PDB file of C-alpha atoms in Angstrom:
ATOM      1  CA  UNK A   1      -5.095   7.919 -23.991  1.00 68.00           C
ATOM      2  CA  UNK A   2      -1.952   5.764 -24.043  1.00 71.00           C
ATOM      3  CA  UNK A   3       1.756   6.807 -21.979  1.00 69.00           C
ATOM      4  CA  UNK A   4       4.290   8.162 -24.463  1.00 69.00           C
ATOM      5  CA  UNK A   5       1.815   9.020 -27.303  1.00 79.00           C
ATOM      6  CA  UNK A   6       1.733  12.416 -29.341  1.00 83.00           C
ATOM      7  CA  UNK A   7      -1.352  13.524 -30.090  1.00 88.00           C
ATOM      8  CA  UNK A   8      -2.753  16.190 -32.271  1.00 90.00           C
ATOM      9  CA  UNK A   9      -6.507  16.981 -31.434  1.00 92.00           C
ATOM     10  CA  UNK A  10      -7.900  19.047 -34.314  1.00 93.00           C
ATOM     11  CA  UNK A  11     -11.082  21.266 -33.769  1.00 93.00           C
ATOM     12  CA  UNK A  12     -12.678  22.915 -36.918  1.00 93.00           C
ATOM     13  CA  UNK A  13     -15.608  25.306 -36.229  1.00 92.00           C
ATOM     14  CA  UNK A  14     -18.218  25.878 -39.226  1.00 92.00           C
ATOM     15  CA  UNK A  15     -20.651  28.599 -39.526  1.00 87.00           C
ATOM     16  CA  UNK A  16     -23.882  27.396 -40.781  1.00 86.00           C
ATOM     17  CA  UNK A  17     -25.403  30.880 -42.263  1.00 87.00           C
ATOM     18  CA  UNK A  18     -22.011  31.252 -44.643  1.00 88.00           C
ATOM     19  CA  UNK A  19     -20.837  28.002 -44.700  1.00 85.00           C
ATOM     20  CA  UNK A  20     -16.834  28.947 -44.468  1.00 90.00           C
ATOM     21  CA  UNK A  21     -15.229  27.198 -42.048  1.00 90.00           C
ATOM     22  CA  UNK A  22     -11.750  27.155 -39.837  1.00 91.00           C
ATOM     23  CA  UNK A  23      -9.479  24.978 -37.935  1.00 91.00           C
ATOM     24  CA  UNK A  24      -7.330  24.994 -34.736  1.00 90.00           C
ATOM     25  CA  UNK A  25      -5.142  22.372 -33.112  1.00 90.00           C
ATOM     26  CA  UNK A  26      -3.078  21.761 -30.686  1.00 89.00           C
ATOM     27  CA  UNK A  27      -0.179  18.515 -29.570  1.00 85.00           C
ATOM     28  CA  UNK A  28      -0.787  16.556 -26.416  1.00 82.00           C
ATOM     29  CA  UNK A  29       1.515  14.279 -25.530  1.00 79.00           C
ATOM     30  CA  UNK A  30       0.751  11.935 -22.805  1.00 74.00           C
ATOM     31  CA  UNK A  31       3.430  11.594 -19.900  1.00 75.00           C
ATOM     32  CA  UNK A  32       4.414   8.455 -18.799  1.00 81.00           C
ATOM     33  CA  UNK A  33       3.603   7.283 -15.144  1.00 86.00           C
ATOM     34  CA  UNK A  34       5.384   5.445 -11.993  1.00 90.00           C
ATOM     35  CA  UNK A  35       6.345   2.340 -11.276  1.00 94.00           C
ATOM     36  CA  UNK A  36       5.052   1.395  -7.710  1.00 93.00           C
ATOM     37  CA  UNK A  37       6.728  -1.172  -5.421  1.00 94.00           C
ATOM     38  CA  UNK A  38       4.520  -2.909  -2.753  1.00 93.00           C
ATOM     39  CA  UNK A  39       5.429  -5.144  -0.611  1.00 93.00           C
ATOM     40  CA  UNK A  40       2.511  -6.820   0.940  1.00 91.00           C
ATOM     41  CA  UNK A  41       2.028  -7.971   4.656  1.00 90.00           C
ATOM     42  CA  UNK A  42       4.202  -4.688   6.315  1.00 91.00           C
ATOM     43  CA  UNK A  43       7.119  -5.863   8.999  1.00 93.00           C
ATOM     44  CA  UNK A  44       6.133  -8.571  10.665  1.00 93.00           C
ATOM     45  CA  UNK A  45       7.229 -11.328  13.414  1.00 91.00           C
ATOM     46  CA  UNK A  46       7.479 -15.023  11.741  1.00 88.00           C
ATOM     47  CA  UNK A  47       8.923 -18.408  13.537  1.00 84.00           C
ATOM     48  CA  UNK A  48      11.382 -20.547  12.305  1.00 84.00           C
ATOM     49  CA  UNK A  49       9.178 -23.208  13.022  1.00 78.00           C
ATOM     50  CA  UNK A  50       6.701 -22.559  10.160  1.00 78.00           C
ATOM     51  CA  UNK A  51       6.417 -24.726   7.259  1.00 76.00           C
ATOM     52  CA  UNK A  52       5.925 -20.981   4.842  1.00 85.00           C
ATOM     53  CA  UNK A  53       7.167 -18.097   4.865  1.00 90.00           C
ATOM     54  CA  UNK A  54       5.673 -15.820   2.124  1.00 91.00           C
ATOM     55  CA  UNK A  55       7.261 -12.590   0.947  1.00 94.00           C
ATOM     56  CA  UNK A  56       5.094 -11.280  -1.985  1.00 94.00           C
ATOM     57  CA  UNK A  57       5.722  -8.280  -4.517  1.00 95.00           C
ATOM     58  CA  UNK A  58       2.691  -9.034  -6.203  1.00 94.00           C
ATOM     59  CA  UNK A  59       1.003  -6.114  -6.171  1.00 92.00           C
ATOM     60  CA  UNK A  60       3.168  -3.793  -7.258  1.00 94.00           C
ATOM     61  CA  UNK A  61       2.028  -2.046 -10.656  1.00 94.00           C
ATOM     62  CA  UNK A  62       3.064   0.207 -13.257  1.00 92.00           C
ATOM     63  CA  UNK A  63       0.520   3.045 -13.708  1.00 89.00           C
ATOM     64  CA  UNK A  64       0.625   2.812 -17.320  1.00 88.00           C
ATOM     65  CA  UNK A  65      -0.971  -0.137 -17.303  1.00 87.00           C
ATOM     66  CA  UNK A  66      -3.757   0.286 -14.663  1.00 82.00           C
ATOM     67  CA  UNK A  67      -6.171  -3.393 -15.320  1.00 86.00           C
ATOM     68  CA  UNK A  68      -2.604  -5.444 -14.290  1.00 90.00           C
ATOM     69  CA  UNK A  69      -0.399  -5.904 -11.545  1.00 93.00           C
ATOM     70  CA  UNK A  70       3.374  -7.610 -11.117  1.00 94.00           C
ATOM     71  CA  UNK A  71       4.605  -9.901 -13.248  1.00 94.00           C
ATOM     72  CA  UNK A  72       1.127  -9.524 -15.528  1.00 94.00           C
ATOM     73  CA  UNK A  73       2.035  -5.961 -16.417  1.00 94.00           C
ATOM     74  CA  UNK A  74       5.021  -7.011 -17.498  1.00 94.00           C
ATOM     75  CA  UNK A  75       6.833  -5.760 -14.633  1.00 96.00           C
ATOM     76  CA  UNK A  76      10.916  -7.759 -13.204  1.00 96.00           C
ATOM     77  CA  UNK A  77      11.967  -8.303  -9.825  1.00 97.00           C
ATOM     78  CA  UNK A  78      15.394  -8.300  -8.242  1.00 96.00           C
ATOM     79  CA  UNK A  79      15.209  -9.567  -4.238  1.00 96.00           C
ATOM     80  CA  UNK A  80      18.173  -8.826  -1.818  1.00 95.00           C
ATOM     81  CA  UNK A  81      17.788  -9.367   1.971  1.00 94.00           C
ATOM     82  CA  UNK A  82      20.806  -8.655   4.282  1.00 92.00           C
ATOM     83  CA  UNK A  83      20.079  -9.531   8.288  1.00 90.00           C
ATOM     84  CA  UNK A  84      20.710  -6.478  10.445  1.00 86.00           C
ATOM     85  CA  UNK A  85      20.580  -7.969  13.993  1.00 73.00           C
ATOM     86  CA  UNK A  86      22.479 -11.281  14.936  1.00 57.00           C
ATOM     87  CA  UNK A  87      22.059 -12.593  18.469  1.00 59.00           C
ATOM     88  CA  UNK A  88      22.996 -15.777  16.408  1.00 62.00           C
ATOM     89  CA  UNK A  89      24.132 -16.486  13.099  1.00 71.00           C
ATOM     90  CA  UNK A  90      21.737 -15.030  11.245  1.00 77.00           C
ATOM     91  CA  UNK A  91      22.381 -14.441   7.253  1.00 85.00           C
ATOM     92  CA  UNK A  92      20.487 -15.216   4.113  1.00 88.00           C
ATOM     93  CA  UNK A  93      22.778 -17.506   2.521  1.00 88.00           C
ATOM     94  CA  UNK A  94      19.894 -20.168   2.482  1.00 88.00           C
ATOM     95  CA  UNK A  95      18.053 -18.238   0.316  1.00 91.00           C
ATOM     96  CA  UNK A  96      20.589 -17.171  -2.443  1.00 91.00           C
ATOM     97  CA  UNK A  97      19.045 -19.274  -5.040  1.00 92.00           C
ATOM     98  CA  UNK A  98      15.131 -18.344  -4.420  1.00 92.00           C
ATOM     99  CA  UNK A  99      16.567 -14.394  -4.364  1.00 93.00           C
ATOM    100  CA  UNK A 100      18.162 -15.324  -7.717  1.00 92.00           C
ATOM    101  CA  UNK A 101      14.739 -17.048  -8.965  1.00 90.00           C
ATOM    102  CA  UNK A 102      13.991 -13.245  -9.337  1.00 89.00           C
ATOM    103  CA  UNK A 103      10.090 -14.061  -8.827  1.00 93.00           C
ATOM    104  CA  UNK A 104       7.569 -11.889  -7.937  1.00 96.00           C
ATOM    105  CA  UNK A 105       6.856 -14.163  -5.029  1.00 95.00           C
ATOM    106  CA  UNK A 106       9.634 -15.683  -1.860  1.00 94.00           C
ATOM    107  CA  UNK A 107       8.452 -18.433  -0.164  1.00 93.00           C
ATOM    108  CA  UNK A 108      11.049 -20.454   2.073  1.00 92.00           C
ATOM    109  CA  UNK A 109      10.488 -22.578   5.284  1.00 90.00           C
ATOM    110  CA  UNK A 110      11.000 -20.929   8.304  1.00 87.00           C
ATOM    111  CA  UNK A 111      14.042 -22.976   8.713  1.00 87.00           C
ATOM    112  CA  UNK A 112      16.310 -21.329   6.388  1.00 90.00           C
ATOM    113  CA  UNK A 113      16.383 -18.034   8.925  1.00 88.00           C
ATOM    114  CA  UNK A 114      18.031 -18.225  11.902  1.00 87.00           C
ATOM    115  CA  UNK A 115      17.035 -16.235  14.757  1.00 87.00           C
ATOM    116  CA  UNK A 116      17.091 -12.853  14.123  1.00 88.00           C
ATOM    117  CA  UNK A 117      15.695  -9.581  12.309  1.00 91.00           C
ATOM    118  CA  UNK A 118      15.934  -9.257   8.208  1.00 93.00           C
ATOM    119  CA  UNK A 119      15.649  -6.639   5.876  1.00 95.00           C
ATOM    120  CA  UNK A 120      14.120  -8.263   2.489  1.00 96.00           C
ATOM    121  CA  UNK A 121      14.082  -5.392  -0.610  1.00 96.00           C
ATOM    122  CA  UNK A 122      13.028  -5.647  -4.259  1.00 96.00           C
ATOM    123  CA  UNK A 123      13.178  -3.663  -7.023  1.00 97.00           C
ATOM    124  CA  UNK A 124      10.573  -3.862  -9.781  1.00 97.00           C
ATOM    125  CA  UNK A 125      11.367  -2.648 -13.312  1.00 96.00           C
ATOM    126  CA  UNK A 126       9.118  -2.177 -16.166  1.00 94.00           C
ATOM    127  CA  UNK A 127      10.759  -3.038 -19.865  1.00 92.00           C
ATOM    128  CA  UNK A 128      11.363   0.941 -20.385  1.00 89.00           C
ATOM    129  CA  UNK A 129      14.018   1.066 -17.107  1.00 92.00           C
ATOM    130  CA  UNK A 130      11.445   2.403 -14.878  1.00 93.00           C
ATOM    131  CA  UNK A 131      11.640   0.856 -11.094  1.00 94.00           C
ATOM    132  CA  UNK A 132      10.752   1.716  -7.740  1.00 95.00           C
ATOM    133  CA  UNK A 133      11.862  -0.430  -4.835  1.00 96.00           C
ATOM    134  CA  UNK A 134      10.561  -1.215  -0.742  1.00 95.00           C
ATOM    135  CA  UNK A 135      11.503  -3.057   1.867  1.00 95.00           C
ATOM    136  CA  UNK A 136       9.992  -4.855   4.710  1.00 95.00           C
ATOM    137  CA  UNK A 137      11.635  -6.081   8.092  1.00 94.00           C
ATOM    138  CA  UNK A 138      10.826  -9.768   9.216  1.00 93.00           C
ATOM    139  CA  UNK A 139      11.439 -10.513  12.692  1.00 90.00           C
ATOM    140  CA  UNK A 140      12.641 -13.933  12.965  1.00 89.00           C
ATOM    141  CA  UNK A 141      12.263 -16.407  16.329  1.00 84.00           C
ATOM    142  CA  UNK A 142      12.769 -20.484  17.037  1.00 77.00           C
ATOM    143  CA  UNK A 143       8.970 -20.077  18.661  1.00 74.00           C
ATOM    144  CA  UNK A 144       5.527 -20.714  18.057  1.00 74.00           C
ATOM    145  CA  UNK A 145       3.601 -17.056  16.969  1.00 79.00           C
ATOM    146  CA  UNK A 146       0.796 -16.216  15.160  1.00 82.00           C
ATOM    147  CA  UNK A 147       1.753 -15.107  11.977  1.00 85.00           C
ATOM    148  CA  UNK A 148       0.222 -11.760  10.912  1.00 91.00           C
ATOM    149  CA  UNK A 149       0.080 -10.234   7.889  1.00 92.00           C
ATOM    150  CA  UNK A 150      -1.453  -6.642   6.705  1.00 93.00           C
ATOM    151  CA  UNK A 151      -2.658  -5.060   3.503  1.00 92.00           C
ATOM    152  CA  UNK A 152      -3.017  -1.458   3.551  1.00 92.00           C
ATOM    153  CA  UNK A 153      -4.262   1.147   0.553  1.00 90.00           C
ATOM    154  CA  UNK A 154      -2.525   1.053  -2.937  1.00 81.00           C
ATOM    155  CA  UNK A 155       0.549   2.680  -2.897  1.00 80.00           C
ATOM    156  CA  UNK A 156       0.248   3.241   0.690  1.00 87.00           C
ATOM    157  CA  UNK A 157      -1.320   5.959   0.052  1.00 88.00           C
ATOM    158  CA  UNK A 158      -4.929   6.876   1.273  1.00 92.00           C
ATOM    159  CA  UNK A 159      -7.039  10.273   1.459  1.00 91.00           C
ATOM    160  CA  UNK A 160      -8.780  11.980   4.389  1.00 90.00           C
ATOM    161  CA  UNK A 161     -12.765  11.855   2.538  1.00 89.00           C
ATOM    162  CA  UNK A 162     -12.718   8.271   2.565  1.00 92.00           C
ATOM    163  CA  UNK A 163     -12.288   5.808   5.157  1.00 95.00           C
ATOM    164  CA  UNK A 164      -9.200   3.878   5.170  1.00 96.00           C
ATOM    165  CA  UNK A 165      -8.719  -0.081   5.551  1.00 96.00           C
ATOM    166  CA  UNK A 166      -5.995  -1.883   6.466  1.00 96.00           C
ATOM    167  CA  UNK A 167      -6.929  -5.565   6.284  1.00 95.00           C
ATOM    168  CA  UNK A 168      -4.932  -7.967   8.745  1.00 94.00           C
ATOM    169  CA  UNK A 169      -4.914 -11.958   8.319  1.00 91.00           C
ATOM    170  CA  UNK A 170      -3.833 -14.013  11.420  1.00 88.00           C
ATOM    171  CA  UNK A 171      -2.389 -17.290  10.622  1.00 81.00           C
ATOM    172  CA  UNK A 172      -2.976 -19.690  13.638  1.00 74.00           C
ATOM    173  CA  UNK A 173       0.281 -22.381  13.918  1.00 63.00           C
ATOM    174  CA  UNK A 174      -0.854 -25.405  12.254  1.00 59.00           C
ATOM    175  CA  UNK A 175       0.882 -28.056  14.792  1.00 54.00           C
ATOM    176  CA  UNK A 176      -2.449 -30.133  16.016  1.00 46.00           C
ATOM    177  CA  UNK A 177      -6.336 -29.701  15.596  1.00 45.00           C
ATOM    178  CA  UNK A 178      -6.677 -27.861  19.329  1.00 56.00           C
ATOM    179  CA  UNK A 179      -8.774 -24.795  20.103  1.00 52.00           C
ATOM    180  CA  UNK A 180      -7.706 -21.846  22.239  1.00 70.00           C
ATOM    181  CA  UNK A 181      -8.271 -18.404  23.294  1.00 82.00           C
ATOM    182  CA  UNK A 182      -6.465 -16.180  19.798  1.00 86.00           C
ATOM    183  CA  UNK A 183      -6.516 -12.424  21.419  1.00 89.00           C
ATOM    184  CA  UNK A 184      -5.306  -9.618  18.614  1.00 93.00           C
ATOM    185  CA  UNK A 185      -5.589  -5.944  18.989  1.00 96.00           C
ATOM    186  CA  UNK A 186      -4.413  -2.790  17.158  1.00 97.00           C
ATOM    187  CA  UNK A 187      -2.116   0.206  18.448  1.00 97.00           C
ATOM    188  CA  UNK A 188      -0.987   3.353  16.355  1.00 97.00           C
ATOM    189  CA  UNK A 189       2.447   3.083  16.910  1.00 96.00           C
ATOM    190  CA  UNK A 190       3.145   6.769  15.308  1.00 94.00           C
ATOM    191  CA  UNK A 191       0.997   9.694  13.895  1.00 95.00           C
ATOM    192  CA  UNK A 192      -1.465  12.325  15.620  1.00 95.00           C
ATOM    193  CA  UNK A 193      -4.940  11.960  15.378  1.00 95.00           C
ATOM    194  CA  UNK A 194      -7.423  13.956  16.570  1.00 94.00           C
ATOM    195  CA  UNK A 195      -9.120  11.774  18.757  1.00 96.00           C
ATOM    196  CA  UNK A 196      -8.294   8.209  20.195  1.00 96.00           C
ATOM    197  CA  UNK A 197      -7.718   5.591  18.112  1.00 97.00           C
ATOM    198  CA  UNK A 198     -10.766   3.591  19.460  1.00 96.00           C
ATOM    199  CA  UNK A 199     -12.886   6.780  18.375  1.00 96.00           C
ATOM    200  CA  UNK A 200     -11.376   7.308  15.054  1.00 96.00           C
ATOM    201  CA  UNK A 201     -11.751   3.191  14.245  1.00 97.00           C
ATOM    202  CA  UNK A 202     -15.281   1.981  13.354  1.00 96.00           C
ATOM    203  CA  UNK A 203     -13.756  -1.614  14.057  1.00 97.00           C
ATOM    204  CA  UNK A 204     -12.933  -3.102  17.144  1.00 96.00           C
ATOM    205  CA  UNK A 205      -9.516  -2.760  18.300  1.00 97.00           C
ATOM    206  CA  UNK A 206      -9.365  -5.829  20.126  1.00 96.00           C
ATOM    207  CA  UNK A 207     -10.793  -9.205  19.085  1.00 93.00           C
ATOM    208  CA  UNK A 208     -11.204 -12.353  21.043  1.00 89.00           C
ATOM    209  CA  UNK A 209     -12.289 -15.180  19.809  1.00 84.00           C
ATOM    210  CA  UNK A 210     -11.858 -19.467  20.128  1.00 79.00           C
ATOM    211  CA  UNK A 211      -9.632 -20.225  17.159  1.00 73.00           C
ATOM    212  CA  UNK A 212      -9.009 -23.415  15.634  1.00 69.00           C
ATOM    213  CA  UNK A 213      -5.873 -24.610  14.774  1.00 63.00           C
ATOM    214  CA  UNK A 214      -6.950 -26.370  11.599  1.00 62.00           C
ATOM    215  CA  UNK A 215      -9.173 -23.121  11.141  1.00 66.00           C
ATOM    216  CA  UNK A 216      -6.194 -21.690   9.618  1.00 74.00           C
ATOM    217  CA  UNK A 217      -6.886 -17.777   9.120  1.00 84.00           C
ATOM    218  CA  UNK A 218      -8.503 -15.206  11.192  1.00 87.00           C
ATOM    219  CA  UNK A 219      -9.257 -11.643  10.239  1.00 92.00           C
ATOM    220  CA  UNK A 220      -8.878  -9.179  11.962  1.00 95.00           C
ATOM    221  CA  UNK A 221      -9.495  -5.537   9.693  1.00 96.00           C
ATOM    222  CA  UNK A 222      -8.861  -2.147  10.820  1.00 97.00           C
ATOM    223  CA  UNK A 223     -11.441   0.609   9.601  1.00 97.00           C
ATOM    224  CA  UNK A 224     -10.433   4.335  10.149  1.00 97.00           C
ATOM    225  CA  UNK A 225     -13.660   6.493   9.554  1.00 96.00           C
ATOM    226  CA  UNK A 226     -13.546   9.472   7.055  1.00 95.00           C
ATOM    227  CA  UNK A 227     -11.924  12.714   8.482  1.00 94.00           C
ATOM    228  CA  UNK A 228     -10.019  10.875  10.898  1.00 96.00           C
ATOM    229  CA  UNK A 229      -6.388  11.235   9.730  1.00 95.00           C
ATOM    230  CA  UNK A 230      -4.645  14.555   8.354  1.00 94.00           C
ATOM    231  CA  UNK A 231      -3.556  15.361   5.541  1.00 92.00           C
ATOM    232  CA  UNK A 232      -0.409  15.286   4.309  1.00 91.00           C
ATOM    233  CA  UNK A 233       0.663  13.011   7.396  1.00 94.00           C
ATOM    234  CA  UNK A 234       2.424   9.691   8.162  1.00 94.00           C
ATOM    235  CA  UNK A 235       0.624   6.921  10.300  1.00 96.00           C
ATOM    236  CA  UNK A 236       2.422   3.612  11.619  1.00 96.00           C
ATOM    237  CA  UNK A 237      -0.657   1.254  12.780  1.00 97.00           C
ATOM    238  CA  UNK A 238       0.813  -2.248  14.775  1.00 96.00           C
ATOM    239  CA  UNK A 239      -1.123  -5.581  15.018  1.00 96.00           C
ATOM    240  CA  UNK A 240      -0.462  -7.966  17.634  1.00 94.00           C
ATOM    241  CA  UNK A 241      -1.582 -11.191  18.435  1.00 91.00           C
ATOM    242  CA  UNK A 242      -0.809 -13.828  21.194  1.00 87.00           C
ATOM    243  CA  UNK A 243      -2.234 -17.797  21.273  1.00 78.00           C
ATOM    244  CA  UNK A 244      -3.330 -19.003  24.707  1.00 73.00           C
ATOM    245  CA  UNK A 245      -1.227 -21.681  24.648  1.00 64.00           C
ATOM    246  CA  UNK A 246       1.956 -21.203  27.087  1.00 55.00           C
ATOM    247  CA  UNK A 247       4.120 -21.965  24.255  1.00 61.00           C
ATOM    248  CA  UNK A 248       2.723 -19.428  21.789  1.00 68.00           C
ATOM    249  CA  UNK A 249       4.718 -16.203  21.545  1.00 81.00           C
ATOM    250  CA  UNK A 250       3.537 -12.837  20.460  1.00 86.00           C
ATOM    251  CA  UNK A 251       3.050 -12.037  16.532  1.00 89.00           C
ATOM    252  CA  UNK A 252       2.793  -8.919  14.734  1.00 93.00           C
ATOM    253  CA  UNK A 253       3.088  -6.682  12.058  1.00 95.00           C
ATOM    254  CA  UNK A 254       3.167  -3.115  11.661  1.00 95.00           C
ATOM    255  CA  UNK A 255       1.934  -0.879   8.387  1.00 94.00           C
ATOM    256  CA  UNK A 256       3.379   2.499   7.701  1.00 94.00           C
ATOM    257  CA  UNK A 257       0.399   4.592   4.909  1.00 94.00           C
ATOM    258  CA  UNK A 258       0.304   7.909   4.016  1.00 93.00           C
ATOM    259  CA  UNK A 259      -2.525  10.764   3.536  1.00 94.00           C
ATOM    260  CA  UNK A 260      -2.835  12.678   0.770  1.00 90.00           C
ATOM    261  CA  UNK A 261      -1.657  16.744   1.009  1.00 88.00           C
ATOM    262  CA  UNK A 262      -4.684  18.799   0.244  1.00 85.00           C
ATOM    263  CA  UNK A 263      -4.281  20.542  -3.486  1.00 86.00           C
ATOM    264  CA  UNK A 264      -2.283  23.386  -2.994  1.00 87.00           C
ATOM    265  CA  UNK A 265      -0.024  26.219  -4.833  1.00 86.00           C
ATOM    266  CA  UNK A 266      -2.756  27.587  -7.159  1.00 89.00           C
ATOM    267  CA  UNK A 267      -4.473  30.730  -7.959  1.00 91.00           C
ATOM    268  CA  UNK A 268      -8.004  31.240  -9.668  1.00 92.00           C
ATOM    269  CA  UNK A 269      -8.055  34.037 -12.544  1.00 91.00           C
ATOM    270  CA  UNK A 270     -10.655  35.730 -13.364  1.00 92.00           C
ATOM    271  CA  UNK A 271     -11.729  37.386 -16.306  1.00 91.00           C
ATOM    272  CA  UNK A 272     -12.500  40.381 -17.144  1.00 90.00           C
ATOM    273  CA  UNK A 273     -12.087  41.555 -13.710  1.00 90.00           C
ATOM    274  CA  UNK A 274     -15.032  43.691 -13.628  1.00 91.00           C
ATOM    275  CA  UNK A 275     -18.231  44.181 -15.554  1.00 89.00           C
ATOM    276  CA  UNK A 276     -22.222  44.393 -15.557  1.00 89.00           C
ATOM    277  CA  UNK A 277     -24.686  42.056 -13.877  1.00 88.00           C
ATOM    278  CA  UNK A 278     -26.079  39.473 -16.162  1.00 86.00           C
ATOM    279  CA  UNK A 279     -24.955  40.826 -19.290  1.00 89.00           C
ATOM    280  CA  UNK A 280     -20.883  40.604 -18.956  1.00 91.00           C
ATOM    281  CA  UNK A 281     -19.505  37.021 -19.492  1.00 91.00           C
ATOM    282  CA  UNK A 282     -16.879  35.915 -16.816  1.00 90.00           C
ATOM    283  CA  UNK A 283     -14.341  32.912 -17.439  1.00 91.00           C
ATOM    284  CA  UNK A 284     -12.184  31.957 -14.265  1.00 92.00           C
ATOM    285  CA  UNK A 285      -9.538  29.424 -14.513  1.00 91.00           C
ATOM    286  CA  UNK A 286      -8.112  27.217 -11.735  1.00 90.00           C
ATOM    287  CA  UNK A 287      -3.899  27.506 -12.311  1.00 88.00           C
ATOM    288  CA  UNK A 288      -1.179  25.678 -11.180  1.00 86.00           C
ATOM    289  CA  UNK A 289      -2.931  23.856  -8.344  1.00 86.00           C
ATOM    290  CA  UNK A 290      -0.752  20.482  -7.311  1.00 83.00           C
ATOM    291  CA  UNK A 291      -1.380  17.562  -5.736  1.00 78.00           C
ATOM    292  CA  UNK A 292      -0.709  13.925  -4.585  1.00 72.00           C
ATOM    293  CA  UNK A 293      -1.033  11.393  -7.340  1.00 58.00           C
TER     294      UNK A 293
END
């Protein structure tokens, strides 16, 4: 069934012995769903150094229309970014016209931040005046990092019965075709669990490995098993990664997801109330209950 459609669903029961017959119907009309804004890649350290910088609002979606994403489902995108720390002279006046480009996708060099830490928001619109915004942080530094980058569940949102992924690329600095030592590892940075994080993760937490340069990605997941998280809670998980090299600094990124709250509000009716074994025919109905979407 399509968003924002009336429907009228018509029943008509005939009996077969007397062959009258008699009608019922009722209107349904479908309610129209969210826009979602996503932001991928979560708050991250990047150098100034690096030929790309990629800020991507790509997968954000429009529930109505569940086979697309972005600029496919017909969805707009308005960019602002505003720096909120300035050891130096740190603005975003470099990038007024690729903010204006209103694309679904930034990408910059590294040169056009200074040092310091950004805020870079979007908000997505569907034709009908929907939106939904987000925001991510990037940390900004004249050094050679690994850049990381992390995509977590849709919507952020995961559920307690399943496990949850949040998959982590590592981009190794592409200045030469040497090999070092690339160590990464995972921390929760907020969020209560009911064991350690190494017990709740069926994935390493740390990964070392010889990396080349002209390799260009490493991954690095992070698998939660089922029943690890609560419901209803808020988790912050944090990669870092460091190259050997003495002029590599430390990159990261950090993910904020959410668990679904377990149904709740409802009631279960039951009628009639009382009656005789295996002859009196009981309906219950499940009322009211709520939950995350």
């Amino acid at each position: 069934l399509e968003a924002l459609i009336e429907y009228i669903i018509t029943v008509t029961v005939f009996d077969q012995v007397t062959g009258v017959s008699n009608s019922a119907s009722t209107r349904l009309i479908m309610s129209s769903g969210s826009v979602v804004a996503v932001i991928t890649g979560g708050d991250r350290a990047v150098s100034t150094a690096s030929n790309e910088i990629e800020v991507s609002a790509s997968a954000s979606y429009d529930e109505n229309i569940p086979e697309s994403s972005g600029s496919a489902a017909g969805l707009t995108f308005a960019w602002n970014c505003s720096a909120i720390t300035s050891e130096t002279q740190a603005s975003c006046d470099d990038l007024s016209s690729i903010l204006a480009a209103a694309s679904e996708i930034l990408s910059f060099p590294g040169s056009a931040l200074a040092e310091g830490t950004y805020t870079f928001g979007v908000t997505v619109s569907a034709i009908d005046g929907r939106m939904s915004t987000a925001s991510v942080e990037l940390s900004a530094a004249g050094v050679t990092r690994p850049d990381v980058s992390l995509i977590g569940p849709i919507g952020g949102l995961t559920t307690t019965s399943t496990k949850t992924t949040i998959e982590a690329k590592v981009a190794i600095p592409s200045n030469g075709e040497e090999t070092g030592e690339l160590e990464s590892t995972w921390s929760l940075v907020s969020g209560t669990l009911p064991v350690s994080l190494d017990e709740a993760a069926s994935t390493p937490l740390t990964m070392t490995r010889i990396a080349t340069r002209a390799e260009g990605i490493v991954h690095h997941d992070l698998v939660i098993q089922s029943g690890m998280l609560i419901p209803g809670s808020e988790y912050t998980f944090r990669l870092e990664a460091q190259y050997s090299e003495s002029n590599s600094d430390l990159g990261f990124a950090s993910l904020t997801i959410f668990t679904a709250r377990l149904p709740s509000s409802g009631s279960i009716q039951v009628l009639p109330t009382s009656g005789m074994a295996l002859v009196t025919k009981f309906e219950l109905t499940a009322l009211n209950w709520v939950a995350d979407a």
